[in-house]
Short mmCIF file of C-alpha atoms in Angstrom, two decimals:
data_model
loop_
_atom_site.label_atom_id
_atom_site.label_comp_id
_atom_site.label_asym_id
_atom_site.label_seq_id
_atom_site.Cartn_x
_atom_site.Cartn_y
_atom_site.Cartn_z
CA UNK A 1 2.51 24.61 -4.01
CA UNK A 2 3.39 28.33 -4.45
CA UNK A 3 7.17 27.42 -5.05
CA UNK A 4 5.85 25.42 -7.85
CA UNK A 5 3.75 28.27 -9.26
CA UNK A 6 7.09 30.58 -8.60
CA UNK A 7 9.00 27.78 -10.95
CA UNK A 8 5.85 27.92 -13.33
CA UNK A 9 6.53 31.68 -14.93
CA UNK A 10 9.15 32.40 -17.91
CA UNK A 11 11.29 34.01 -15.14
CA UNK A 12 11.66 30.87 -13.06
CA UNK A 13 11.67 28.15 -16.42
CA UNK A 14 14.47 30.28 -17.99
CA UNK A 15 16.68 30.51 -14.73
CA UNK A 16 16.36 26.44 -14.36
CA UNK A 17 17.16 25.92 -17.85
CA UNK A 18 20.48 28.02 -16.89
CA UNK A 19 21.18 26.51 -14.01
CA UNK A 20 22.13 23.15 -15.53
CA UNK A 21 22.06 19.41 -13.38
CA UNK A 22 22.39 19.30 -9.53
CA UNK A 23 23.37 16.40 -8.19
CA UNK A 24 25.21 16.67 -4.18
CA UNK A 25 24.25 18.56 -1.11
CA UNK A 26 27.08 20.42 -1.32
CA UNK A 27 25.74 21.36 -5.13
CA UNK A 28 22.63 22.21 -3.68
CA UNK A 29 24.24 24.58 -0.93
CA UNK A 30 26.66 26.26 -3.91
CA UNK A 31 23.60 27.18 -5.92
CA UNK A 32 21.31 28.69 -3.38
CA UNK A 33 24.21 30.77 -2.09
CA UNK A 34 24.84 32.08 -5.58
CA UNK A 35 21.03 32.75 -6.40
CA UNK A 36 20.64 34.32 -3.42
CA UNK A 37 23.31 37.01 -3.78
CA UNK A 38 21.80 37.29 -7.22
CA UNK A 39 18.76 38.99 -5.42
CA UNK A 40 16.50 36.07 -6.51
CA UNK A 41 13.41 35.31 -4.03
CA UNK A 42 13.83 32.56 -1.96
CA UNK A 43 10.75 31.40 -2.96
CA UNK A 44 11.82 31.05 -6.26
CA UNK A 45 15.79 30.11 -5.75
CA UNK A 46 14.15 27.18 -3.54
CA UNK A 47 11.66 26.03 -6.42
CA UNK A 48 14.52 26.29 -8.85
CA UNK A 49 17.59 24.80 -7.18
CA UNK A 50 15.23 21.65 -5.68
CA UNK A 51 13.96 20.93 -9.69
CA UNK A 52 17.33 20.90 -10.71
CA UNK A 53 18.18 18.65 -7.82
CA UNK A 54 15.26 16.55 -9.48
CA UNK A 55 16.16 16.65 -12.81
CA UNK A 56 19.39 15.15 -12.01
CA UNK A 57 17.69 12.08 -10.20
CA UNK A 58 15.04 11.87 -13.23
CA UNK A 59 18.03 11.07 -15.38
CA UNK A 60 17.33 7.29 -13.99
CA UNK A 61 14.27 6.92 -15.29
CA UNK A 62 13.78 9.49 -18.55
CA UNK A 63 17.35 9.73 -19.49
CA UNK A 64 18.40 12.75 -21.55
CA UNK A 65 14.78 13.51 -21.52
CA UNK A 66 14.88 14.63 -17.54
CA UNK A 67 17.12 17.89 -18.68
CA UNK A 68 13.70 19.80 -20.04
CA UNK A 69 10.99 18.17 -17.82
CA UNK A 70 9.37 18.91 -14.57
CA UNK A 71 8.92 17.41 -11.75
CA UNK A 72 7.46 16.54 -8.07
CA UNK A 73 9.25 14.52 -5.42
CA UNK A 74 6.16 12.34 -5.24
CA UNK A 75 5.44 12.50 -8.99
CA UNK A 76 9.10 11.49 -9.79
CA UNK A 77 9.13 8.37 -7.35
CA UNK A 78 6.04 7.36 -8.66
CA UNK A 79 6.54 7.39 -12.62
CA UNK A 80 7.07 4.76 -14.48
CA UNK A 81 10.96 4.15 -16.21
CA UNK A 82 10.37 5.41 -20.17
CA UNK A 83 12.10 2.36 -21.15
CA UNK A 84 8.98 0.39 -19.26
CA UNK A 85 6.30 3.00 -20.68
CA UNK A 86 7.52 2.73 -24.02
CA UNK A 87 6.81 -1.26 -23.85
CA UNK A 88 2.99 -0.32 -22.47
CA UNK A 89 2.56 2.22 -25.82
CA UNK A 90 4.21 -0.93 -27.80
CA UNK A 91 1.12 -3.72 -26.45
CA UNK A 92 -1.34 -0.69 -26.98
CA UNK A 93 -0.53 0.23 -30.85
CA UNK A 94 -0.43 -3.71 -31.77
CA UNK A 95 -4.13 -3.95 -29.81
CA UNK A 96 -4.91 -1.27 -32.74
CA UNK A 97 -5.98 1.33 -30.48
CA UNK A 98 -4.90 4.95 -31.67
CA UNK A 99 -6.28 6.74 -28.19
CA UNK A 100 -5.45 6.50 -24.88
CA UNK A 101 -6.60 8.25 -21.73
CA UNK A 102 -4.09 8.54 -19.05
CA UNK A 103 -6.47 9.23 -16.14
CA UNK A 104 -4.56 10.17 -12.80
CA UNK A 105 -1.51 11.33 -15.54
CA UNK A 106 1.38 12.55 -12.50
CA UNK A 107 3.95 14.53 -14.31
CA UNK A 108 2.97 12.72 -17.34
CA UNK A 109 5.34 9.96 -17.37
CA UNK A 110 3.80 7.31 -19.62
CA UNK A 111 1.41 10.08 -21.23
CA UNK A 112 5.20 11.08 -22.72
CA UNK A 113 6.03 7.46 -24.15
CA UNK A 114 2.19 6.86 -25.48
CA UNK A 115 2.50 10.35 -27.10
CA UNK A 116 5.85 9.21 -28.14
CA UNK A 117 4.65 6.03 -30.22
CA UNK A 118 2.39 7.56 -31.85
CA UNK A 119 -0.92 7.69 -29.90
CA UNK A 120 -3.14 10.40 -29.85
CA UNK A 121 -3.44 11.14 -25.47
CA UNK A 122 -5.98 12.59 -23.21
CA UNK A 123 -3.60 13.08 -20.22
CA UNK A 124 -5.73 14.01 -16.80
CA UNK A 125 -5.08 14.99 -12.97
CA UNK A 126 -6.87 16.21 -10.74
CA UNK A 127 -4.42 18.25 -9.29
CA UNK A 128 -3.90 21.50 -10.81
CA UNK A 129 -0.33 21.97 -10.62
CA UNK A 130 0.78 18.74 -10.92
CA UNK A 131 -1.40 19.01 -14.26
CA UNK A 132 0.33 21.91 -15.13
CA UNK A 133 3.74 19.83 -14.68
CA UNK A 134 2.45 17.10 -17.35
CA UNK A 135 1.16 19.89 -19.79
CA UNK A 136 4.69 21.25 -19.78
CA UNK A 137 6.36 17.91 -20.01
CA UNK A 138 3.87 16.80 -23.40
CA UNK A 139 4.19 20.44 -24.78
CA UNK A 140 6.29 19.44 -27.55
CA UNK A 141 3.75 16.84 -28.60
CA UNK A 142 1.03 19.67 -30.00
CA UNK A 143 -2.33 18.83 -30.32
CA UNK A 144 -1.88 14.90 -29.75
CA UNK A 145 -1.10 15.20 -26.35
CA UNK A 146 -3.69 16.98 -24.18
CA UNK A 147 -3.90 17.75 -20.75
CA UNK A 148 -6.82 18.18 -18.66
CA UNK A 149 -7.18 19.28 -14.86
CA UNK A 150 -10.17 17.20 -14.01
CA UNK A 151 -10.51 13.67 -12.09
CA UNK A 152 -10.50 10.83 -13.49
CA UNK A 153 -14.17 9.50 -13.17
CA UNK A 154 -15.26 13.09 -14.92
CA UNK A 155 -12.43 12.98 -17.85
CA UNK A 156 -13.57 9.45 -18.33
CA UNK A 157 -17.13 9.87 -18.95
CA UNK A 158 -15.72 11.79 -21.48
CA UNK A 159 -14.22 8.96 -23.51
CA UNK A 160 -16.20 6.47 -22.35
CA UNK A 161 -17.65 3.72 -25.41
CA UNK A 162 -15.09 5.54 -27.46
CA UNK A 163 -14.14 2.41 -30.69
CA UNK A 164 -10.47 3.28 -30.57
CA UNK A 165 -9.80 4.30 -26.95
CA UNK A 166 -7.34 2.61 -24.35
CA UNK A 167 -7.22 3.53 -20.65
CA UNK A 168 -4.53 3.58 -18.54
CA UNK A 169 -4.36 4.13 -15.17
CA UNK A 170 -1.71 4.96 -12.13
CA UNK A 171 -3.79 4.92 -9.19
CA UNK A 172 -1.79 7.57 -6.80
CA UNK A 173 -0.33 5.33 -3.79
CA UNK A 174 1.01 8.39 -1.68
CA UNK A 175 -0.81 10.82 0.08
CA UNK A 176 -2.07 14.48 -1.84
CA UNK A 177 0.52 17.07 -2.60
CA UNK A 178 3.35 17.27 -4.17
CA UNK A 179 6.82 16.58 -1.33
CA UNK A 180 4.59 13.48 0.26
CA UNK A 181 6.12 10.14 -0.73
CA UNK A 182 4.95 8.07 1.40
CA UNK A 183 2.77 5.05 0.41
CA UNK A 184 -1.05 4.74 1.89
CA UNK A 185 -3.08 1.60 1.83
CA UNK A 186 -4.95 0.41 -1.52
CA UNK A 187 -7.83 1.53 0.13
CA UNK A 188 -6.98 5.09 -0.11
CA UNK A 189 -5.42 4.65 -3.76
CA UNK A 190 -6.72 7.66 -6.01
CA UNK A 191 -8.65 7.00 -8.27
CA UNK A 192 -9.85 4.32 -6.05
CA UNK A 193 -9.72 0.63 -6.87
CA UNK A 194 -13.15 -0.49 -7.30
CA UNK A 195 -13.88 2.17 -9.85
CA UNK A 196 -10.62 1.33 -12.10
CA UNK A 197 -11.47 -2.58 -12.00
CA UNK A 198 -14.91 -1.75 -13.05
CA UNK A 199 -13.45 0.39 -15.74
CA UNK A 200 -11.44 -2.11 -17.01
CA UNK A 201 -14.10 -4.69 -16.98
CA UNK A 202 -15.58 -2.51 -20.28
CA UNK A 203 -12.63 -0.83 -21.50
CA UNK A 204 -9.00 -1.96 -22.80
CA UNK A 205 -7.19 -0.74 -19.91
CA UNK A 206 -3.63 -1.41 -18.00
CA UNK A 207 -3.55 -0.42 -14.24
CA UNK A 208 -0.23 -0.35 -12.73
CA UNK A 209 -0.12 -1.09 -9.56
CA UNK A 210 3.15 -1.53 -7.13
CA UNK A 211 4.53 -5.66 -7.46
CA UNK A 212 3.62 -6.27 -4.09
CA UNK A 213 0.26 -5.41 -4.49
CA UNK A 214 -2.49 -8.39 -3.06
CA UNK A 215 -2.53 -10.69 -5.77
CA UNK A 216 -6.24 -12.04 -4.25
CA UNK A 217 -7.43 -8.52 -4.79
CA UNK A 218 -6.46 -8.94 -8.68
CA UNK A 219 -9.29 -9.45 -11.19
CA UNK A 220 -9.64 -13.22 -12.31
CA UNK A 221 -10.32 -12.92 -15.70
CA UNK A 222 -7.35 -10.07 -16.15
CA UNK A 223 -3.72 -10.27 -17.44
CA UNK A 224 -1.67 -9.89 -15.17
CA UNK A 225 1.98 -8.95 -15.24
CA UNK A 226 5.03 -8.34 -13.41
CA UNK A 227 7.79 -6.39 -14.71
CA UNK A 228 11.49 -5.92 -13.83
CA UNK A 229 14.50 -3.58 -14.61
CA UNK A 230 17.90 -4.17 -14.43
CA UNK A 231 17.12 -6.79 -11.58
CA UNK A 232 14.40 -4.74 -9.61
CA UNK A 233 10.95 -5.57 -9.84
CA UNK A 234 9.03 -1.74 -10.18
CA UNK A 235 5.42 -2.87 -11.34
CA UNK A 236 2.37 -4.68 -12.04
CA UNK A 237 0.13 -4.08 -14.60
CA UNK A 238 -3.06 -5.34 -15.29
CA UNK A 239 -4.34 -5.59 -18.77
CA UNK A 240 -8.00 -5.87 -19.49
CA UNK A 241 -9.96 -6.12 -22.74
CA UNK A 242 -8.10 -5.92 -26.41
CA UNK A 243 -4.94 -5.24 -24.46
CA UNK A 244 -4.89 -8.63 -22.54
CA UNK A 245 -3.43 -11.64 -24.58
CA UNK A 246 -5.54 -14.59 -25.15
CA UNK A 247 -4.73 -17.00 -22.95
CA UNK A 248 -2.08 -15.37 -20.95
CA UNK A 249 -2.58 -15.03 -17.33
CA UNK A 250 0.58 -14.86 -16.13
CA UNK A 251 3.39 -12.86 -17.22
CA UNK A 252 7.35 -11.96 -16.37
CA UNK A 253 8.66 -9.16 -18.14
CA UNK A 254 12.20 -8.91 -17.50
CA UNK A 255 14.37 -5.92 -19.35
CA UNK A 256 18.24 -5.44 -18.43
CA UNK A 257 19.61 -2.34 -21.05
CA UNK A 258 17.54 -2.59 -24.11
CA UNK A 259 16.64 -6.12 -24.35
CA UNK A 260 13.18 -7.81 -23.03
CA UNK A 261 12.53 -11.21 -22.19
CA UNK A 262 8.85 -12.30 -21.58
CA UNK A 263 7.84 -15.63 -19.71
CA UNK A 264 3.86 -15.61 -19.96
CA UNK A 265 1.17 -18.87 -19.06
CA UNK A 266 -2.31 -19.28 -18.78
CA UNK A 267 -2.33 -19.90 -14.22
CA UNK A 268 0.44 -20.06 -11.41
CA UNK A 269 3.00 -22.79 -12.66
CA UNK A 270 3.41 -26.05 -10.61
CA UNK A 271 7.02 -25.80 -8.77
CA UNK A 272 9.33 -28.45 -9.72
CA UNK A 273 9.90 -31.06 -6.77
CA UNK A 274 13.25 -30.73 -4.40
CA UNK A 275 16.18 -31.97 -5.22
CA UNK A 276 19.87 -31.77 -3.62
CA UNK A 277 22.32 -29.14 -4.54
CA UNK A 278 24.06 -29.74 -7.80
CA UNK A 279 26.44 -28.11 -10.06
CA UNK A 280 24.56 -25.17 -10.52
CA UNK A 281 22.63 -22.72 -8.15
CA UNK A 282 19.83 -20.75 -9.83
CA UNK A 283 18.28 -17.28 -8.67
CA UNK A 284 14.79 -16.74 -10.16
CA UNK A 285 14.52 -13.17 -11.12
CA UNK A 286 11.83 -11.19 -8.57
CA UNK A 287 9.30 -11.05 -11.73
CA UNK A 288 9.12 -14.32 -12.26
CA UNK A 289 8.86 -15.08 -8.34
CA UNK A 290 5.84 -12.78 -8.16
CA UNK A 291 4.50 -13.92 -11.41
CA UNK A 292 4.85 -17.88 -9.69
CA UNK A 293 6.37 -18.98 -12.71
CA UNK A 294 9.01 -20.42 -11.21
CA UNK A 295 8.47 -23.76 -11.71
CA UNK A 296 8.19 -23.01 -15.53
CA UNK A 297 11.90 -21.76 -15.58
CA UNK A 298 13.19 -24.99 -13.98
CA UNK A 299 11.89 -27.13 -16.24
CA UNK A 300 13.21 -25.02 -18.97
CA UNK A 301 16.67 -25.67 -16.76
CA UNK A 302 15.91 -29.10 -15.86
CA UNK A 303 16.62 -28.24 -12.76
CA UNK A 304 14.76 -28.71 -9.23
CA UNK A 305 13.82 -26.43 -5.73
CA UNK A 306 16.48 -26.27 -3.35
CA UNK A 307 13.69 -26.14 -0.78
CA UNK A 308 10.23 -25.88 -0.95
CA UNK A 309 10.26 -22.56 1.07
CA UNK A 310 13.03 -20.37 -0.92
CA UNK A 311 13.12 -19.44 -4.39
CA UNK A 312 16.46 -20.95 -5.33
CA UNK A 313 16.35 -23.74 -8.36
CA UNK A 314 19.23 -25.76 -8.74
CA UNK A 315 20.67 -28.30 -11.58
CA UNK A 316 23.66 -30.18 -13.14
CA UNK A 317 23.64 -28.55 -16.53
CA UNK A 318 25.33 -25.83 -17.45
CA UNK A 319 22.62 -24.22 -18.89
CA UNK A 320 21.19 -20.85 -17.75
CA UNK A 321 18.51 -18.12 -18.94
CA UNK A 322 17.51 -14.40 -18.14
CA UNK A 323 14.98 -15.62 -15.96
CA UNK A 324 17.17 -16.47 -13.51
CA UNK A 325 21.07 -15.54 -12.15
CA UNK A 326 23.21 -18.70 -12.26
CA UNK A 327 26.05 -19.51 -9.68
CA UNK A 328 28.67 -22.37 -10.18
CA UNK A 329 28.76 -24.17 -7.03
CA UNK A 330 32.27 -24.52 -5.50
CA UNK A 331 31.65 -26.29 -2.17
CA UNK A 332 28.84 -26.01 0.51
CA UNK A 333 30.00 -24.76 3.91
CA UNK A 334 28.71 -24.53 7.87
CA UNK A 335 27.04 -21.16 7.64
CA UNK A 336 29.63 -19.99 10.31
CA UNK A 337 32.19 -17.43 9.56
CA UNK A 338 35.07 -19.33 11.12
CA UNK A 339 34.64 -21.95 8.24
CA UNK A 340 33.76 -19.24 5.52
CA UNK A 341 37.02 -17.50 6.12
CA UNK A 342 39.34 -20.60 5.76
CA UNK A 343 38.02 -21.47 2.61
CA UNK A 344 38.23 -17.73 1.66
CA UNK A 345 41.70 -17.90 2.43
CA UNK A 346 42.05 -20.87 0.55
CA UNK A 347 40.26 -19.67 -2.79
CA UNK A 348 42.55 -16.03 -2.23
CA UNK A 349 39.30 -14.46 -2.41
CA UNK A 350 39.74 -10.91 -1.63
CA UNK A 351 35.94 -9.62 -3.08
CA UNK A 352 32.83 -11.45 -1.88
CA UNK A 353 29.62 -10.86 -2.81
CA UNK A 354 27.02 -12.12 -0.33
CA UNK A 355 23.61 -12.97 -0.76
CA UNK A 356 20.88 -14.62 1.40
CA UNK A 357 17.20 -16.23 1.56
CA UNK A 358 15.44 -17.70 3.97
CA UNK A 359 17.93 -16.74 6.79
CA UNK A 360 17.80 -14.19 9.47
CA UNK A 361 21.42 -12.43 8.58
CA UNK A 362 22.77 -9.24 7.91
CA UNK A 363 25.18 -9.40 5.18
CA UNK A 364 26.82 -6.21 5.61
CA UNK A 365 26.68 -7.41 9.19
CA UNK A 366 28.12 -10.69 8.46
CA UNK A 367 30.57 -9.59 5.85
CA UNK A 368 32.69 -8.06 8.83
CA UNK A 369 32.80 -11.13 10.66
CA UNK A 370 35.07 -12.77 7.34
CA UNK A 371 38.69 -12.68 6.52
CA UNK A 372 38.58 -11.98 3.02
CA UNK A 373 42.48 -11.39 1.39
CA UNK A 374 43.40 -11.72 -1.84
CA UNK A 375 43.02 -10.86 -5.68
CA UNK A 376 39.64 -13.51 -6.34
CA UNK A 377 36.13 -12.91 -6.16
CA UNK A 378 33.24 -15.01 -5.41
CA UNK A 379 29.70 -14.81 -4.35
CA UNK A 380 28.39 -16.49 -1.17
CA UNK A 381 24.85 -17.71 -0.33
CA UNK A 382 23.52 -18.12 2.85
CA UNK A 383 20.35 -20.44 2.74
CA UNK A 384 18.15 -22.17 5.00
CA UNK A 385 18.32 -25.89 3.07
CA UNK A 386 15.79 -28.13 4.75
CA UNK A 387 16.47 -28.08 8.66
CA UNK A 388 19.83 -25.93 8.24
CA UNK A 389 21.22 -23.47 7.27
CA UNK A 390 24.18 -23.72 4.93
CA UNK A 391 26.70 -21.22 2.71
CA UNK A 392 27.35 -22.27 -0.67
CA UNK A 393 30.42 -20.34 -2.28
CA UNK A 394 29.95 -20.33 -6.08
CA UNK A 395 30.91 -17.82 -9.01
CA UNK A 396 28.63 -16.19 -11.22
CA UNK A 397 28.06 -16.81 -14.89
CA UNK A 398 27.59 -14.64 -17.18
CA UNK A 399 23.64 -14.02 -17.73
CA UNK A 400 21.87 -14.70 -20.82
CA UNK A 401 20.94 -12.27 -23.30
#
């Protein structure tokens, strides 16, 4: 904490801003060396030189917006992407809500895409420097974006029975502090669960929560949805009130660049029965697996489960969609690397991608076990298929936009 104070001063925000992006240890050891001959505190050259180090990392998730804001390890790894925040400020503008409270705020990640779009934000933490982070970070935002240090069961008696108000919460899933990253149980979640679901149960409010959360812990009558990025599943949200759809239970939210593609239903969809391996191997994306909309995708392929224990759909048609990662079967092999590498060596494949489900392997592991030569590239796929276990070499094709 007092290295983040020692950052928190003109002194310490004008040497950052001069010290430009950090990105390698050996960048890290460079700068300290040169701050320190400077006659700079260490205090301060170690407050400076790590935000740096952290601004460079931001650049993931806020783009060129990471080059003036502040961070925490722990508030960094928890924040949501901007592309992903901007999406939650989209569904809470066409609710027609003009206020949001962002109760447990971080380092005022979504706080800075609500305040963004257009919303008027209440941004609140009840830590004090972390609070002084997000009031830094929504400074250019004036007056619509405030910052409070309070908790978030005082700010939101505050706000509460407010016509126009949303609520969104980011329960903190790591221990207090600032350096602390890792995870604790839901029941130690800040503000704590209970309390947020009965929030939401009389306010429009979205809770995001990690994807792997207990989805018999979720509330019954909510929205619930799963997103993904660029093929990573980083959240779920629950939407309650004016900012749930009517109808919509389920959802997959699936973004790759700038584009979105939503899959929503009213329940779990039925999977599709099993059929044997055709023409075409499909890959559910990991929202729609956690969503269990699976089943709704391979009708939409007419295609079939693989097995009735792995997410893999597969079909004849050569259709595909961004729901899922399609793979033209070539042939189906022993899952034994003697029999991998002749056909390797008789497809000249020289670059192999290898995935796996439902099978105890290591593919790094595995990969060195291959002969791979040549100036092709293909993707293998270990599976457990009924009984055994099987490698199906395929190529990709291009995904759907």
């Amino acid at each position: 904490m007092s290295e983040l104070r020692a950052l928190l001063t003109p002194a310490g925000l004008e040497l950052l801003d001069a010290l430009g992006p950090i990105v390698s240890t050996s960048d890290v050891a460079q700068a300290v060396s040169r701050l320190r001959a400077a006659g700079h505190a260490p205090e301060l050259v170690s407050a400076v030189v790590g935000q740096a180090h952290l601004r460079a990392k931001a650049a993931a998730k806020f783009g060129t917006f990471a080059a003036r804001m502040l961070f925490t390890r722990a508030g960094l790894e928890q924040a949501t992407r901007l592309g992903v925040a901007a999406r939650h400020a989209q569904r809470i503008r066409r609710a027609g809500l003009t206020h949001v409270a962002d109760l447990g705020c971080g380092i005022g990640g979504d706080a800075l895409a609500f305040a963004g779009a257009g919303l008027d934000v209440m941004a609140v933490d009840a830590d004090e420097v972390t609070a002084a982070i997000a009031a830094y970070n929504l400074a250019p935002f004036g007056d619509s974006a405030v910052v409070r240090h309070d908790t978030a069961e005082e700010a939101y008696a505050t706000v509460a029975g407010t016509g126009s108000q949303a609520i969104w919460m980011d329960p903190a899933r790591r221990p207090s502090g600032h350096s602390e990253t890792r995870r604790v149980s839901a029941d130690d979640y800040s503000p704590p669960l209970d309390w947020a679901f009965d929030v939401a149960s009389r306010t429009p409010t979205g809770i995001k929560l990690g994807p792997a959360h207990d989805r018999d812990a979720l509330p019954t009558d909510a929205e619930t949805q799963w997103v993904s990025a660029d093929g990573s599943v980083v959240e779920l949200v629950v939407w309650t009130g004016a900012l749930a759809r009517d109808g919509v239970r389920r959802s997959a939210l699936v973004i790759r660049d700038e584009r979105s593609h939503e899959l929503t239903a009213p329940a779990d969809a039925t999977d599709e029965p099993v059929r044997e391996l055709g023409a075409f191997l499909h890959e559910p994306d990991g929202a729609v697996i956690r969503a269990r909309l699976i089943g709704d995708v391979a009708r939409s392929l007419d295609a079939g489960m693989l097995d009735g224990h792995i997410a893999y759909l597969t079909s004849d048609a050569a259709v595909t969609s961004p729901f899922v990662q399609s793979f033209r079967v070539r042939e189906t092999l022993p899952a034994n690397p003697k029999a991998i590498s002749a056909a390797l060596k008789a497809h000249g494949i020289g670059r192999l991608e290898i995935k796996k489900r439902g099978v105890d392997v290591d593919p790094a592991a595995f990969r060195t076990k291959l002969v791979l030569r040549g100036d092709q590239e293909a993707t293998l796929i270990l599976a457990r298929i009924g009984d055994q276990r099987r490698a199906i070499l395929a190529d990709r094709v291009p995904a759907a936009v």
